Amino acid sequence: MNGSGTAKLALKYGQDAVAAGNTSTYNIHAPVNLPAGNNFSTQQGSDGTLISYTVKNHTFSK
């Protein structure tokens, strides 16, 4: 997935049950590129707390 501009990714998993006791997991087997900033979040369970992550991109050159 290649996101640009204002792209964000909200990953919601285990949505068929509430968060308490929910043992759902997830695996991502592909590159995910998002713009820097508060652009990635996860939520486990239909009533789970949204957890936000800050994406940091680094470019190095010689």
PDB file of C-alpha atoms in Angstrom, residues 12-20 22 43-50:
ATOM      1  CA  LYS A  12      -9.658  -2.524  12.935  1.00  0.00           C
ATOM      2  CA  TYR A  13      -9.497  -6.214  13.804  1.00  0.00           C
ATOM      3  CA  GLY A  14     -11.501  -8.652  15.910  1.00  0.00           C
ATOM      4  CA  GLN A  15     -14.605  -6.573  15.283  1.00  0.00           C
ATOM      5  CA  ASP A  16     -17.026  -9.482  15.788  1.00  0.00           C
ATOM      6  CA  ALA A  17     -16.431  -9.315  19.566  1.00  0.00           C
ATOM      7  CA  VAL A  18     -15.857  -6.712  22.271  1.00  0.00           C
ATOM      8  CA  ALA A  19     -12.293  -5.888  23.306  1.00  0.00           C
ATOM      9  CA  ALA A  20     -12.407  -7.596  26.729  1.00  0.00           C
ATOM     10  CA  ASN A  22     -10.547 -10.636  22.584  1.00  0.00           C
ATOM     11  CA  GLN A  43      -8.525  -0.880  17.234  1.00  0.00           C
ATOM     12  CA  GLN A  44      -9.085  -4.365  18.644  1.00  0.00           C
ATOM     13  CA  GLY A  45     -12.687  -5.374  19.234  1.00  0.00           C
ATOM     14  CA  SER A  46     -15.919  -3.628  18.388  1.00  0.00           C
ATOM     15  CA  ASP A  47     -15.658  -1.390  21.465  1.00  0.00           C
ATOM     16  CA  GLY A  48     -11.865  -1.229  21.791  1.00  0.00           C
ATOM     17  CA  THR A  49      -9.799   1.866  22.378  1.00  0.00           C
ATOM     18  CA  LEU A  50      -8.350   3.477  19.265  1.00  0.00           C
TER      19      LEU A  50
END
